Short mmCIF file of C-alpha atoms in Angstrom, two decimals:
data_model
loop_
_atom_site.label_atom_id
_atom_site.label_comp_id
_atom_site.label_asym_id
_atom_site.label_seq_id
_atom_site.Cartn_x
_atom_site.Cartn_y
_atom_site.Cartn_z
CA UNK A 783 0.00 0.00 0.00
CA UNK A 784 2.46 2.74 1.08
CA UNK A 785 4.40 1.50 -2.52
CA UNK A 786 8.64 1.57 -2.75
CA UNK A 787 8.84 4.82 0.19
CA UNK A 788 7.04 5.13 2.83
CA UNK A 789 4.98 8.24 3.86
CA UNK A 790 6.54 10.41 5.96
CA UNK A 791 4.87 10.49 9.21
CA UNK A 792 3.33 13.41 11.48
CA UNK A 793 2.39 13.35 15.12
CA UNK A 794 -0.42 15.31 17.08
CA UNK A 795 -2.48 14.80 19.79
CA UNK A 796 -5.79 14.25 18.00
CA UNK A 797 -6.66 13.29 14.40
CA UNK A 798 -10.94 14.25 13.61
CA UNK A 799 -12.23 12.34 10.32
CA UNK A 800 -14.81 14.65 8.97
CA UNK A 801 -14.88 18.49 9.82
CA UNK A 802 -18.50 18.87 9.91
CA UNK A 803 -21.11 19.14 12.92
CA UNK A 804 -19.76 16.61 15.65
CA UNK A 805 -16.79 17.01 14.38
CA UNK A 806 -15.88 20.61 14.16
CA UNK A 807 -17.68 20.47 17.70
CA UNK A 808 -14.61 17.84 18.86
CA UNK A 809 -12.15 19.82 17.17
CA UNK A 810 -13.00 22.76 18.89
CA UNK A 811 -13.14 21.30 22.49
CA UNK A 812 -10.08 19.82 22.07
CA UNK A 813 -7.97 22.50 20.84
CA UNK A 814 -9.95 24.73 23.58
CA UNK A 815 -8.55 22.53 25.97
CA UNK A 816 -4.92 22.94 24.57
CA UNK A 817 -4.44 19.75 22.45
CA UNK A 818 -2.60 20.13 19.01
CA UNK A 819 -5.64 18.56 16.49
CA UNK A 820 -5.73 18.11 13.19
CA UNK A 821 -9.07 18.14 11.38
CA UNK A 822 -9.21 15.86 8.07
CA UNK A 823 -12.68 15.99 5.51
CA UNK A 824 -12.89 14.91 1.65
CA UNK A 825 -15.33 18.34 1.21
CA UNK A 826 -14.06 21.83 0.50
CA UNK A 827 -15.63 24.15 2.57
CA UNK A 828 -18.37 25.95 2.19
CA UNK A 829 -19.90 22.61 1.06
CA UNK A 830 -23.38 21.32 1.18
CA UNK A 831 -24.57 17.99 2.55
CA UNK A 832 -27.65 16.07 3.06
CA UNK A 833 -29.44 17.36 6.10
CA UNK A 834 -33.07 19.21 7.25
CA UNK A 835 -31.00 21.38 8.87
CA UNK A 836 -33.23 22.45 11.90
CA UNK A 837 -31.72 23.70 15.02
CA UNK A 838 -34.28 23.67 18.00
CA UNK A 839 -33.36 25.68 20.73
CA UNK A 840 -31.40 23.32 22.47
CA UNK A 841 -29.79 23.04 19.29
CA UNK A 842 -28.68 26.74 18.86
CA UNK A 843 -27.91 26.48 22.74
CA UNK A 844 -25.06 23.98 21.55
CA UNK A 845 -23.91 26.37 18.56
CA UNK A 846 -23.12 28.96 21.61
CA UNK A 847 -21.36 26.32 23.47
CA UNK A 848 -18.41 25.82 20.97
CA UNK A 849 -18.37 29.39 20.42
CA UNK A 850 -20.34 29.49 16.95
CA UNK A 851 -23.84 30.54 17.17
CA UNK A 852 -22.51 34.62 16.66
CA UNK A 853 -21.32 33.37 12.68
CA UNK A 854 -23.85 31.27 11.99
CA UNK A 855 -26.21 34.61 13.33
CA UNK A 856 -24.71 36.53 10.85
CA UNK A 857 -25.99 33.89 7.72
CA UNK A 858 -29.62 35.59 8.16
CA UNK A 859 -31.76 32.77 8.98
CA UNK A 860 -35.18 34.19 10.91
CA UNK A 861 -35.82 32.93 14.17
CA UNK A 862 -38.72 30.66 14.35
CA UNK A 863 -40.55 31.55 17.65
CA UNK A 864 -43.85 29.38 16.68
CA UNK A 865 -44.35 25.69 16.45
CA UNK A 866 -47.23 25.18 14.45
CA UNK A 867 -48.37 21.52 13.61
CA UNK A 868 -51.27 20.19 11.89
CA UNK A 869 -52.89 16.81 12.64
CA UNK A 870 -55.34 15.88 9.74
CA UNK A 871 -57.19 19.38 10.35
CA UNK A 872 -56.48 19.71 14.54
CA UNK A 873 -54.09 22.89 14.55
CA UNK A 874 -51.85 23.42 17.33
CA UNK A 875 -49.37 26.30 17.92
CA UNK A 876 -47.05 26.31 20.55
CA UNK A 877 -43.71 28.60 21.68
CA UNK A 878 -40.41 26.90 22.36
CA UNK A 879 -39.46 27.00 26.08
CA UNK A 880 -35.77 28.96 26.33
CA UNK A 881 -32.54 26.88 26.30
CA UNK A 882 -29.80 28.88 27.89
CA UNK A 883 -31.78 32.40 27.01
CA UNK A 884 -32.44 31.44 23.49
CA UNK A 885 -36.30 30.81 23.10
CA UNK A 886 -36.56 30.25 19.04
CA UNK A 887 -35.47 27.85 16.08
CA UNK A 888 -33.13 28.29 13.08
CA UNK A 889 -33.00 26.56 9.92
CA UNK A 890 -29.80 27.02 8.66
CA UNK A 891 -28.65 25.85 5.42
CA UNK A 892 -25.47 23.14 5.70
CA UNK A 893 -23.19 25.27 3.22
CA UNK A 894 -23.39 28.13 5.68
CA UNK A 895 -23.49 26.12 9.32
CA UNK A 896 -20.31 24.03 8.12
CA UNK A 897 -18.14 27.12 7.43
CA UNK A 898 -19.10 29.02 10.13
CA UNK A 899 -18.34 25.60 12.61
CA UNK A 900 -14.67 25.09 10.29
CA UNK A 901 -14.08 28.90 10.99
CA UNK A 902 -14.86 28.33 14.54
CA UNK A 903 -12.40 25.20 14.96
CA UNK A 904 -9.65 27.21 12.49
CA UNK A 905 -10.38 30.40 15.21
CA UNK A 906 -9.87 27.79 18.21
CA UNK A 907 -6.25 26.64 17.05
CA UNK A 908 -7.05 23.22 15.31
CA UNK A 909 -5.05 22.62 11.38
CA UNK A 910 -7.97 21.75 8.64
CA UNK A 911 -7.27 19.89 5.76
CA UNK A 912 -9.66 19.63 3.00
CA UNK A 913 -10.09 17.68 0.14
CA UNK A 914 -8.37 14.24 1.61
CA UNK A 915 -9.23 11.20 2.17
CA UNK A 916 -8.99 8.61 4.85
CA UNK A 917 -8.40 5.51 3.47
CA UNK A 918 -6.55 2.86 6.55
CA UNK A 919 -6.11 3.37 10.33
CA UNK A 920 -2.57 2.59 12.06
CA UNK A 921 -2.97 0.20 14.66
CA UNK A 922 -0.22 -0.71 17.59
CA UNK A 923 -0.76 -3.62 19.93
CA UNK A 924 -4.45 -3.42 19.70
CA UNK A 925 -5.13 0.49 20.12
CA UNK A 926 -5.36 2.44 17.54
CA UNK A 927 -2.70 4.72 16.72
CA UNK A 928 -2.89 7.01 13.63
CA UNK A 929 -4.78 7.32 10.34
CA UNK A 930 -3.58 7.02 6.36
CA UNK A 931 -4.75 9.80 3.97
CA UNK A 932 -4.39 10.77 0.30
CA UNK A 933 -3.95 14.25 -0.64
CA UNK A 934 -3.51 15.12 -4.56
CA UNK A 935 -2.34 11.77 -4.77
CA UNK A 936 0.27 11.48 -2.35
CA UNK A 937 -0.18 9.12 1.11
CA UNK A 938 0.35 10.54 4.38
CA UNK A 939 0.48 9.57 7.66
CA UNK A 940 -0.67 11.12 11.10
CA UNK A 941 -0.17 9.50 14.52
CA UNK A 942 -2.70 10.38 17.13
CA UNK A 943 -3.33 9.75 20.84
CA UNK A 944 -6.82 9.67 19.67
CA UNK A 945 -8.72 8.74 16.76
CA UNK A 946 -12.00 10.59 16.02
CA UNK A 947 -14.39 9.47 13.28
CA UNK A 948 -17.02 12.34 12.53
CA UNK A 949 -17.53 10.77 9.48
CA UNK A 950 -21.22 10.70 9.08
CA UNK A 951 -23.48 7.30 8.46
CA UNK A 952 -21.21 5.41 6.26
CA UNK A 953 -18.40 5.86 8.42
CA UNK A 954 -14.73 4.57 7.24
CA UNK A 955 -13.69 4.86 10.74
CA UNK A 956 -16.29 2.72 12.02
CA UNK A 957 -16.02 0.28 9.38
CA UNK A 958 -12.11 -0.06 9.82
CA UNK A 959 -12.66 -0.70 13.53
CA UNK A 960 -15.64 -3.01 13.36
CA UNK A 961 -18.32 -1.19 14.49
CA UNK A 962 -20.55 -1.10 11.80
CA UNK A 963 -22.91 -3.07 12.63
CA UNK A 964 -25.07 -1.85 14.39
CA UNK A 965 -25.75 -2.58 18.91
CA UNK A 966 -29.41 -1.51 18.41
CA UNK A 967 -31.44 -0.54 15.42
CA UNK A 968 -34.90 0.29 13.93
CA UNK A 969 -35.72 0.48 10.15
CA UNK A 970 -37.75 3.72 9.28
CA UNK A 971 -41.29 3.34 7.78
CA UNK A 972 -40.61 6.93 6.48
CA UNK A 973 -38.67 7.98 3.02
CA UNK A 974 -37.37 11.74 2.91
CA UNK A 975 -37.62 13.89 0.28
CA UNK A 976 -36.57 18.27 0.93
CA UNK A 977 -36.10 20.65 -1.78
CA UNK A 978 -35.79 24.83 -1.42
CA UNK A 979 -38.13 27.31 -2.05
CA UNK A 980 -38.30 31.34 -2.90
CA UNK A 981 -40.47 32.13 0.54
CA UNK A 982 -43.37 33.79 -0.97
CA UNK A 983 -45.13 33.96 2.20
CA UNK A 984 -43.59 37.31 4.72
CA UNK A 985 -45.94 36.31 7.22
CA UNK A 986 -44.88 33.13 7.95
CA UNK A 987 -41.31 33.48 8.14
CA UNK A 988 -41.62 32.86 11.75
CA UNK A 989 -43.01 29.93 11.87
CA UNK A 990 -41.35 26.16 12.06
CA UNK A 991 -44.45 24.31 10.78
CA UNK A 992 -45.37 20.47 10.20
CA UNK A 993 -48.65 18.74 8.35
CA UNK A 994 -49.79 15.34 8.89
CA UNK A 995 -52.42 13.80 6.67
CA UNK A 996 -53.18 10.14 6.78
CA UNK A 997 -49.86 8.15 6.52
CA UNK A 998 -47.59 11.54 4.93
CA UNK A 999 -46.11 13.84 7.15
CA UNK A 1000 -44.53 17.74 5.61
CA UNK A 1001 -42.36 20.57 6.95
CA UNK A 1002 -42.26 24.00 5.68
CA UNK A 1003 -39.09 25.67 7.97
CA UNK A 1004 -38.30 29.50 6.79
CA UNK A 1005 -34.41 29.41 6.56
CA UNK A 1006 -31.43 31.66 5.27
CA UNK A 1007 -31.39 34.24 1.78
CA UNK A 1008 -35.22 34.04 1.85
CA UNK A 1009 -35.59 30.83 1.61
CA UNK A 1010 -38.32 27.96 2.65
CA UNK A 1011 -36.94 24.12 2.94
CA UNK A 1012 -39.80 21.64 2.56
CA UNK A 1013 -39.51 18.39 3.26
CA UNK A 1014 -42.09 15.28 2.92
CA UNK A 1015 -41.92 12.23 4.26
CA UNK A 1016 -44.47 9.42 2.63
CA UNK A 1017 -44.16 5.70 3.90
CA UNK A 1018 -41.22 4.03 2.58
CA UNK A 1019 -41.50 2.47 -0.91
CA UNK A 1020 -39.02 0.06 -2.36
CA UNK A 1021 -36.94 1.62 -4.90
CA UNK A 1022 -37.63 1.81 -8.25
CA UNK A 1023 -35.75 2.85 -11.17
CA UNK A 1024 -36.22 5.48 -13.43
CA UNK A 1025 -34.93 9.66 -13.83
CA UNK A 1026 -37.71 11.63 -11.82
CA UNK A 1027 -38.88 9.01 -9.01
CA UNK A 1028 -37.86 11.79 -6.72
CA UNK A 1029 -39.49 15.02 -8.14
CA UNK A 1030 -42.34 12.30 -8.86
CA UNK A 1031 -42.66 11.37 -5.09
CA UNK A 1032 -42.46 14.58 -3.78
CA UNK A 1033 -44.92 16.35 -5.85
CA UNK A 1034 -47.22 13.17 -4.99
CA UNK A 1035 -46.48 14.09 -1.17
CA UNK A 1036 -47.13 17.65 -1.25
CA UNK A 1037 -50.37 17.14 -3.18
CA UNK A 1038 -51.63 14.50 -0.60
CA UNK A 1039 -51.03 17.55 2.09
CA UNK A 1040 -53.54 19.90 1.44
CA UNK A 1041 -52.15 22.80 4.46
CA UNK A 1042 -48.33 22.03 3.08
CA UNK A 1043 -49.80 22.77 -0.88
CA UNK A 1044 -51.31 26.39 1.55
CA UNK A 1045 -48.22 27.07 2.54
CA UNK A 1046 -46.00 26.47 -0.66
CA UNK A 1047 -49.13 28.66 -2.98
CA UNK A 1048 -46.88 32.06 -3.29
CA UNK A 1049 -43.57 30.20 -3.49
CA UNK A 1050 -41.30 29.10 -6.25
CA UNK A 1051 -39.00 25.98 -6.29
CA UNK A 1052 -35.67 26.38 -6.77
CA UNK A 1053 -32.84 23.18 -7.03
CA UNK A 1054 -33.40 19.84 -7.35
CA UNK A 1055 -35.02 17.67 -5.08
CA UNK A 1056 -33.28 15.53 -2.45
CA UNK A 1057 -33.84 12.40 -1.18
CA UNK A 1058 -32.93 10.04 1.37
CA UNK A 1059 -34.50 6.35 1.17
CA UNK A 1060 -33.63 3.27 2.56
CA UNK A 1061 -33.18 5.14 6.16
CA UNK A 1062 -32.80 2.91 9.49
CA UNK A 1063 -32.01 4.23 12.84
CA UNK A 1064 -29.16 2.81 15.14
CA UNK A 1065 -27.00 3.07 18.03
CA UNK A 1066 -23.38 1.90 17.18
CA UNK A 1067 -20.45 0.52 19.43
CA UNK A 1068 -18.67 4.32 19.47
CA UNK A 1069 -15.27 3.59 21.49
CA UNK A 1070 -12.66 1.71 22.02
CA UNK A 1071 -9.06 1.67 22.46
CA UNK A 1072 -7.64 4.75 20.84
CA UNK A 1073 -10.48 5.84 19.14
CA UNK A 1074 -14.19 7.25 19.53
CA UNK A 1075 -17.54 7.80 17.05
CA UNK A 1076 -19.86 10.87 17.70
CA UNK A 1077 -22.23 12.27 15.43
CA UNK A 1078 -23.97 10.12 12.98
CA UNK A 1079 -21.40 7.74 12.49
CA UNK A 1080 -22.02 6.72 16.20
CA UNK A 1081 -25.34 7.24 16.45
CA UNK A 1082 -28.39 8.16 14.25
CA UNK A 1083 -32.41 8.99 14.28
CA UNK A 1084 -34.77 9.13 11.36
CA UNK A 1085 -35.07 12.94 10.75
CA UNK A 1086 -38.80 13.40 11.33
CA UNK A 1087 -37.49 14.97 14.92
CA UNK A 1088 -34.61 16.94 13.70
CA UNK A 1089 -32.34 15.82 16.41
CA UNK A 1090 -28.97 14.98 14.55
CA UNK A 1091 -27.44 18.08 14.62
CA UNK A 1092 -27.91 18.98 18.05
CA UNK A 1093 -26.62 15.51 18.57
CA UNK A 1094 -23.92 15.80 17.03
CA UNK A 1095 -22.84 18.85 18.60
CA UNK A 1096 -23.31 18.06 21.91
CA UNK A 1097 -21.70 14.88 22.29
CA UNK A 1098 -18.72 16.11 19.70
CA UNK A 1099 -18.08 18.71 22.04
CA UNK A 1100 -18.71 16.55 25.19
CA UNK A 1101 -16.27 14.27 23.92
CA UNK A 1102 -13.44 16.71 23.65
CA UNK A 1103 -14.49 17.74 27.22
CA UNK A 1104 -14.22 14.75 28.26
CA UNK A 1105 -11.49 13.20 26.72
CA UNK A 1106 -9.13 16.15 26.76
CA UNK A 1107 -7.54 15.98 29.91
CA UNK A 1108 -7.20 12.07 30.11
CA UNK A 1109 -4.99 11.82 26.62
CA UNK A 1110 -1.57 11.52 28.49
CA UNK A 1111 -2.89 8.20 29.79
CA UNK A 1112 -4.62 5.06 28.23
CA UNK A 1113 -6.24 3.58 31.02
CA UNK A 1114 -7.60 7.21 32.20
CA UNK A 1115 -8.27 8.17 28.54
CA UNK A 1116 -10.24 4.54 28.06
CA UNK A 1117 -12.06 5.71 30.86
CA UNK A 1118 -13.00 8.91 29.42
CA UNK A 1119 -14.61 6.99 26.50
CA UNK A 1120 -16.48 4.65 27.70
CA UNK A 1121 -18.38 7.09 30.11
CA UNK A 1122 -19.04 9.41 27.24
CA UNK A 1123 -20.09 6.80 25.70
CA UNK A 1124 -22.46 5.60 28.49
CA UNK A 1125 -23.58 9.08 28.96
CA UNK A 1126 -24.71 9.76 25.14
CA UNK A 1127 -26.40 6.04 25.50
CA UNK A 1128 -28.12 7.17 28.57
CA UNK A 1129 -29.48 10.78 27.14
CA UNK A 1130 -30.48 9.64 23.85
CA UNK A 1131 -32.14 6.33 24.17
CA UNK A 1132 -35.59 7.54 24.96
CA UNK A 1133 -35.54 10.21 22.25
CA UNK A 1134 -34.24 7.20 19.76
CA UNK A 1135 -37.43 4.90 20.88
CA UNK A 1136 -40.26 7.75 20.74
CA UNK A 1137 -38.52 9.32 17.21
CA UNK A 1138 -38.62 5.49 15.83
CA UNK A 1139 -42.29 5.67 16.72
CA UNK A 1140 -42.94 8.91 14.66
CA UNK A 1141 -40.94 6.95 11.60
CA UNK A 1142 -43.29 4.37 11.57
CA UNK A 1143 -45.17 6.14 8.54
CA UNK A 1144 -48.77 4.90 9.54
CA UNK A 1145 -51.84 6.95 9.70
CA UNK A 1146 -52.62 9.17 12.81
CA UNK A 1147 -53.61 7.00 15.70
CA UNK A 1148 -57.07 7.48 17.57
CA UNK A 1149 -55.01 8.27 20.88
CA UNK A 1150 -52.87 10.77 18.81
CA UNK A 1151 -56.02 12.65 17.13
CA UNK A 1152 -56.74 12.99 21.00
CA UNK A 1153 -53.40 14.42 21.85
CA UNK A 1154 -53.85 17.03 18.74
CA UNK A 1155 -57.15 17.76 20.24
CA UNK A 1156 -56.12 18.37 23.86
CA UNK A 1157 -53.24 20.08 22.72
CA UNK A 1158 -55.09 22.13 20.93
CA UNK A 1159 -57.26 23.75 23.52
CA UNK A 1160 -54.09 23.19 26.14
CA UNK A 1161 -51.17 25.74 25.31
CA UNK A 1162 -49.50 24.16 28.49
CA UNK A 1163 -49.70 20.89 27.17
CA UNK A 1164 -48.43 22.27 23.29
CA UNK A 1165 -45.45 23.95 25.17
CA UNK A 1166 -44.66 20.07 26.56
CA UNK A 1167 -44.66 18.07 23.51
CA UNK A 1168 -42.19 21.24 21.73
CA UNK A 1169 -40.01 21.17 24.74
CA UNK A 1170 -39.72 17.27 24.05
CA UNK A 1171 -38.26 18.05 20.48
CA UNK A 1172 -35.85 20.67 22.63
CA UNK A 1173 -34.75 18.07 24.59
CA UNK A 1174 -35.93 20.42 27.90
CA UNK A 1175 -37.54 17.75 28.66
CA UNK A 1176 -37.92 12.96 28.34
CA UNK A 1177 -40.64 11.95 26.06
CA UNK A 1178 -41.82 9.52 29.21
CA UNK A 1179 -42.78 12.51 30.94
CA UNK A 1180 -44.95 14.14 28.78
CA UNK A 1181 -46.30 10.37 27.09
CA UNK A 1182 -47.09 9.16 30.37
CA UNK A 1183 -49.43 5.65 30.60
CA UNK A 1184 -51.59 7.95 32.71
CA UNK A 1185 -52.16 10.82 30.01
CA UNK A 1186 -52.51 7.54 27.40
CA UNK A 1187 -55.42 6.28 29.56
CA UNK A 1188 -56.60 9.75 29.82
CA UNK A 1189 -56.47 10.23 25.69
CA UNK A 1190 -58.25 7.09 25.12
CA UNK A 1191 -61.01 8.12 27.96
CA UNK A 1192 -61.40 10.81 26.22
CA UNK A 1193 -61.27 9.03 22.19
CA UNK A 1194 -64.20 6.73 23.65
CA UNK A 1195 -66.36 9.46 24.86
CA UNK A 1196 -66.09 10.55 21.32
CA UNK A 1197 -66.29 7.38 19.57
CA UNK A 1198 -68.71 4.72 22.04
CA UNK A 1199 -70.57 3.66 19.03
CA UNK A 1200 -67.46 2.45 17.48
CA UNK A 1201 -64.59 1.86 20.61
CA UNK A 1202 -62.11 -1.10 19.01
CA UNK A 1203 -60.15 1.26 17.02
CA UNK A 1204 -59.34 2.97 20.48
CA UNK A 1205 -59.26 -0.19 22.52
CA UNK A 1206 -56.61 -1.34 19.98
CA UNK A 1207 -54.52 1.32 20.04
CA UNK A 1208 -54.08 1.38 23.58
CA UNK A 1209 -53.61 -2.00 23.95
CA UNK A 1210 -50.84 -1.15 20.96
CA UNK A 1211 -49.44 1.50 22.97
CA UNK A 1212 -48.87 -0.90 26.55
CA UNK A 1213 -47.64 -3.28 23.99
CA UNK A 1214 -44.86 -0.62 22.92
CA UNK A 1215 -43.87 0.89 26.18
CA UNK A 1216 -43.55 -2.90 27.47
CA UNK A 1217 -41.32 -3.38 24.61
CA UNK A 1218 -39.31 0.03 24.93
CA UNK A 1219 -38.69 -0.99 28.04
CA UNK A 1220 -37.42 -4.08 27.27
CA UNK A 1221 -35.21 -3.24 25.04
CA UNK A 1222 -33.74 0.02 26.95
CA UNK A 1223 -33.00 -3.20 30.09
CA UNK A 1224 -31.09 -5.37 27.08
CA UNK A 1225 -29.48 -2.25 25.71
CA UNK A 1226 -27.79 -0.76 29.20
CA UNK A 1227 -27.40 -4.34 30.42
CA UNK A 1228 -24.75 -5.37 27.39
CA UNK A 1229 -23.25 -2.30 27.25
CA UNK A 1230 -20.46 -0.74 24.79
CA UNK A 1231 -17.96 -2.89 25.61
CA UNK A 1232 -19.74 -6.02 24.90
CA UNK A 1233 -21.34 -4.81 21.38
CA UNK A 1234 -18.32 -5.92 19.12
CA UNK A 1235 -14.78 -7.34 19.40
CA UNK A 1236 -11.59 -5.91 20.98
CA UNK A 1237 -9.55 -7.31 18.16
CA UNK A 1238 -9.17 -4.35 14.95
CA UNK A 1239 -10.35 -6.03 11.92
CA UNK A 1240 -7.94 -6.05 9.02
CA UNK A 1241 -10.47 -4.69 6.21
CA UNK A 1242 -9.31 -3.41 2.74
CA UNK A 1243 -9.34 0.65 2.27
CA UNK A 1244 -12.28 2.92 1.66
CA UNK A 1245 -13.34 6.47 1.16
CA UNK A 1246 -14.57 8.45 3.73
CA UNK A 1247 -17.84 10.25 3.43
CA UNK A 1248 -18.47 13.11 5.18
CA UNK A 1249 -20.42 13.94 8.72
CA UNK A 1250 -24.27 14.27 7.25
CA UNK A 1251 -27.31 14.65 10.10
CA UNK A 1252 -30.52 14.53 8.63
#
């Protein structure tokens, strides 16, 4: 591989695979912390990437926390300071509780966000390189040690204390250290399909809003230069060939959507329309010795909660916390892992479950119709369910079996003539929260550690995609 001379090697104290979201966030902690780092991603930035792009205010709370949110300000997108969602006709609008002061949304386009998080890292002392591509890790006695890159094509070597792979859902990283596969997973009933629009509407440019109409679920989220993304998300089809399947579908969508088809009246289309199919939602194995996973190549939920990016910032930046001051030492630094690890596992698990529930593409539920309805006459209870998508707050404590039994009281006042549809549903719901909970007891109970082997597989090279949160 390394042909008649060998690379010429570098050392530093931290080598980040993909310079996007988690990992600009890593980057920046680290070097923040004083660690030499050196960032590596195949994109040029500004560069775009697959992603709905919403920021909740948790989300924008995170931008602050690695020192970006004042650049990504200055891209223009409106703050959203109304949650307004539509349940086949029941309207509910609802504010967004403040995280850390900030009491709106952003959507934020990727090309912007990205530069303005590289600028951040640059600003915080870590090296970028752009345009390369992982292709091997360096391995020493078990523990990772370094990574292989090509730049213009020349191979070079960097030897790390620590190995980060921010390198989105097809991860090299975590395919060179056998993680792949998955520790827990869910398939996604849901295919996505978002495209941009000239925001016709001045009215609404406050407004994060979401339709649901039988099985199809739509966005409409005013973002940066006057812009609209709308996204649709119709049960998942298997795919079929053919130029146009995804203009095709997402036409169909919007046209089944009769408030979303409203909304998009006085605006005009502009770009193609983007799609991701095929979508399945996961918890990987995201440490081990001499190297770590955050963002979506550790971890990833269907997008119909917009929680990647938050995600990704978080526990990027958590991990250089973290991490950080235990380098100097393996055991300490193993340590370090393994609880961030354990402490991503911990906060994110419920959120996983209850967003794999909203993927399920099916039809509004009776005891959902009854949570539209209360909600809609309840601005405390609207507040609750927004604050759950800000992360202020578990989905078990606003989806409580009591407020279930209280839905479907009130579903069967409204529907005695005709009560199995209800009855089944609740007995569907006990039979999901009896299942949740089983599988959040096998999930803590086997643990990282247990998910894959401590051996590094000896797989052949591949190119590394970059950090994408949908």
């Amino acid at each position: 591989m390394r042909g008649s001379s060998a690379p010429a090697i570098e050392y530093t104290d931290v080598v980040v695979v993909g310079a996007r979201c988690a990992g600009s966030a890593a980057a920046i902690a680290f070097a923040t912390a004083g660690r030499d780092v050196v960032a590596l991603d195949s994109a040029r930035f500004p560069s775009d990437t697959l992603s709905t792009h919403l920021l909740w205010p948790a989300g924008l709370a995170e931008l602050r926390r690695v020192g970006a949110l004042e650049r990504v300000l200055r891209l223009g997108a409106p703050p959203l300071t109304t949650a307004f969602a539509d349940g086949d006709g029941l309207q509910v609008r609802s504010s967004f509780t403040p995280v850390d002061g900030i009491g709106h949304a952003m959507c934020v386009r990727r090309t912007g966000l990205d530069a303005a998080l590289v600028a951040t890292a640059v600003a915080a002392g870590a090296r970028i390189r752009e345009g390369v591509r992982v292709t091997d890790l360096v391995w020493s006695g078990g523990r990772c040690v370094g990574v292989r890159y090509t730049e213009a094509g020349g191979v070079h070597e960097v030897r790390a204390r620590l190995i980060v792979g921010a390198d989105g859902r097809r991860s090299t990283v975590a395919r060179l250290v056998g993680a792949a596969r998955p520790r827990l997973s869910a398939p996604s009933g849901r295919d996505c399909y978002f495209a941009y629009w000239h925001d016709g509407a001045t009215d609404q440019r406050h407004v994060a809003a979401q339709w649901r109409c039988g099985p199809d679920l739509g966005t409409a989220f005013p973002c940066d230069d006057g812009l609209l993304l709308s996204l649709v998300q119709p049960p998942a089809q298997p795919p079929e060939p053919g130029a146009g399947r995804a203009e095709l579908r997402y036409q169909e969508a919007i046209d089944r959507l009769p408030g979303l088809g409203l909304r998009l009246r006085d605006c005009r289309r502009v770009g193609r329309v983007r799609a991701a199919t095929g979508l399945a939602s996961y918890f990987r194995r995201s440490t081990g010795p001499g190297w770590a996973l955050p963002g979506d190549a550790g971890h990833f939920k269907d997008p119909v909660t917009a929680q990647g990016i938050r995600d990704a910032l978080r526990y990027g930046r958590l991990l250089g916390e973290l991490a950080a001051p235990a380098l100097d030492d393996t055991a300490h630094l193993d340590t370090a892992l393994t609880a961030w690890e354990q402490l991503r596992d911990r906060e994110c698990l419920g959120v996983y479950q209850w967003t794999n529930r909203l993927a399920r593409g099916t039809a509004m539920r009776p005891l959902e119709f009854e949570l539209y309805r209360k909600a809609a006459g309840d601005p405390v209870l609207a507040d609750r369910v927004t604050e759950v998508f800000s992360r202020t707050i578990e989905p078990k404590d606003v989806f409580t079996p009591a407020r279930a039994a209280a839905f479907a009281a009130g579903a069967l006042r409204d529907s005695w003539r005709a009560p199995w549809p209800v009855l089944a549903d609740l007995v569907g719901e006990c039979r999901d929260t009896v299942s949740e909970r089983r599988e959040a007891r096998a999930f803590t109970s086997t643990g990282p550690a247990d998910a894959i082997p401590s051996r590094p597989p000896q797989d052949s090279l591949a190119a590394s995609s970059g950090d994408r949160h949908a």
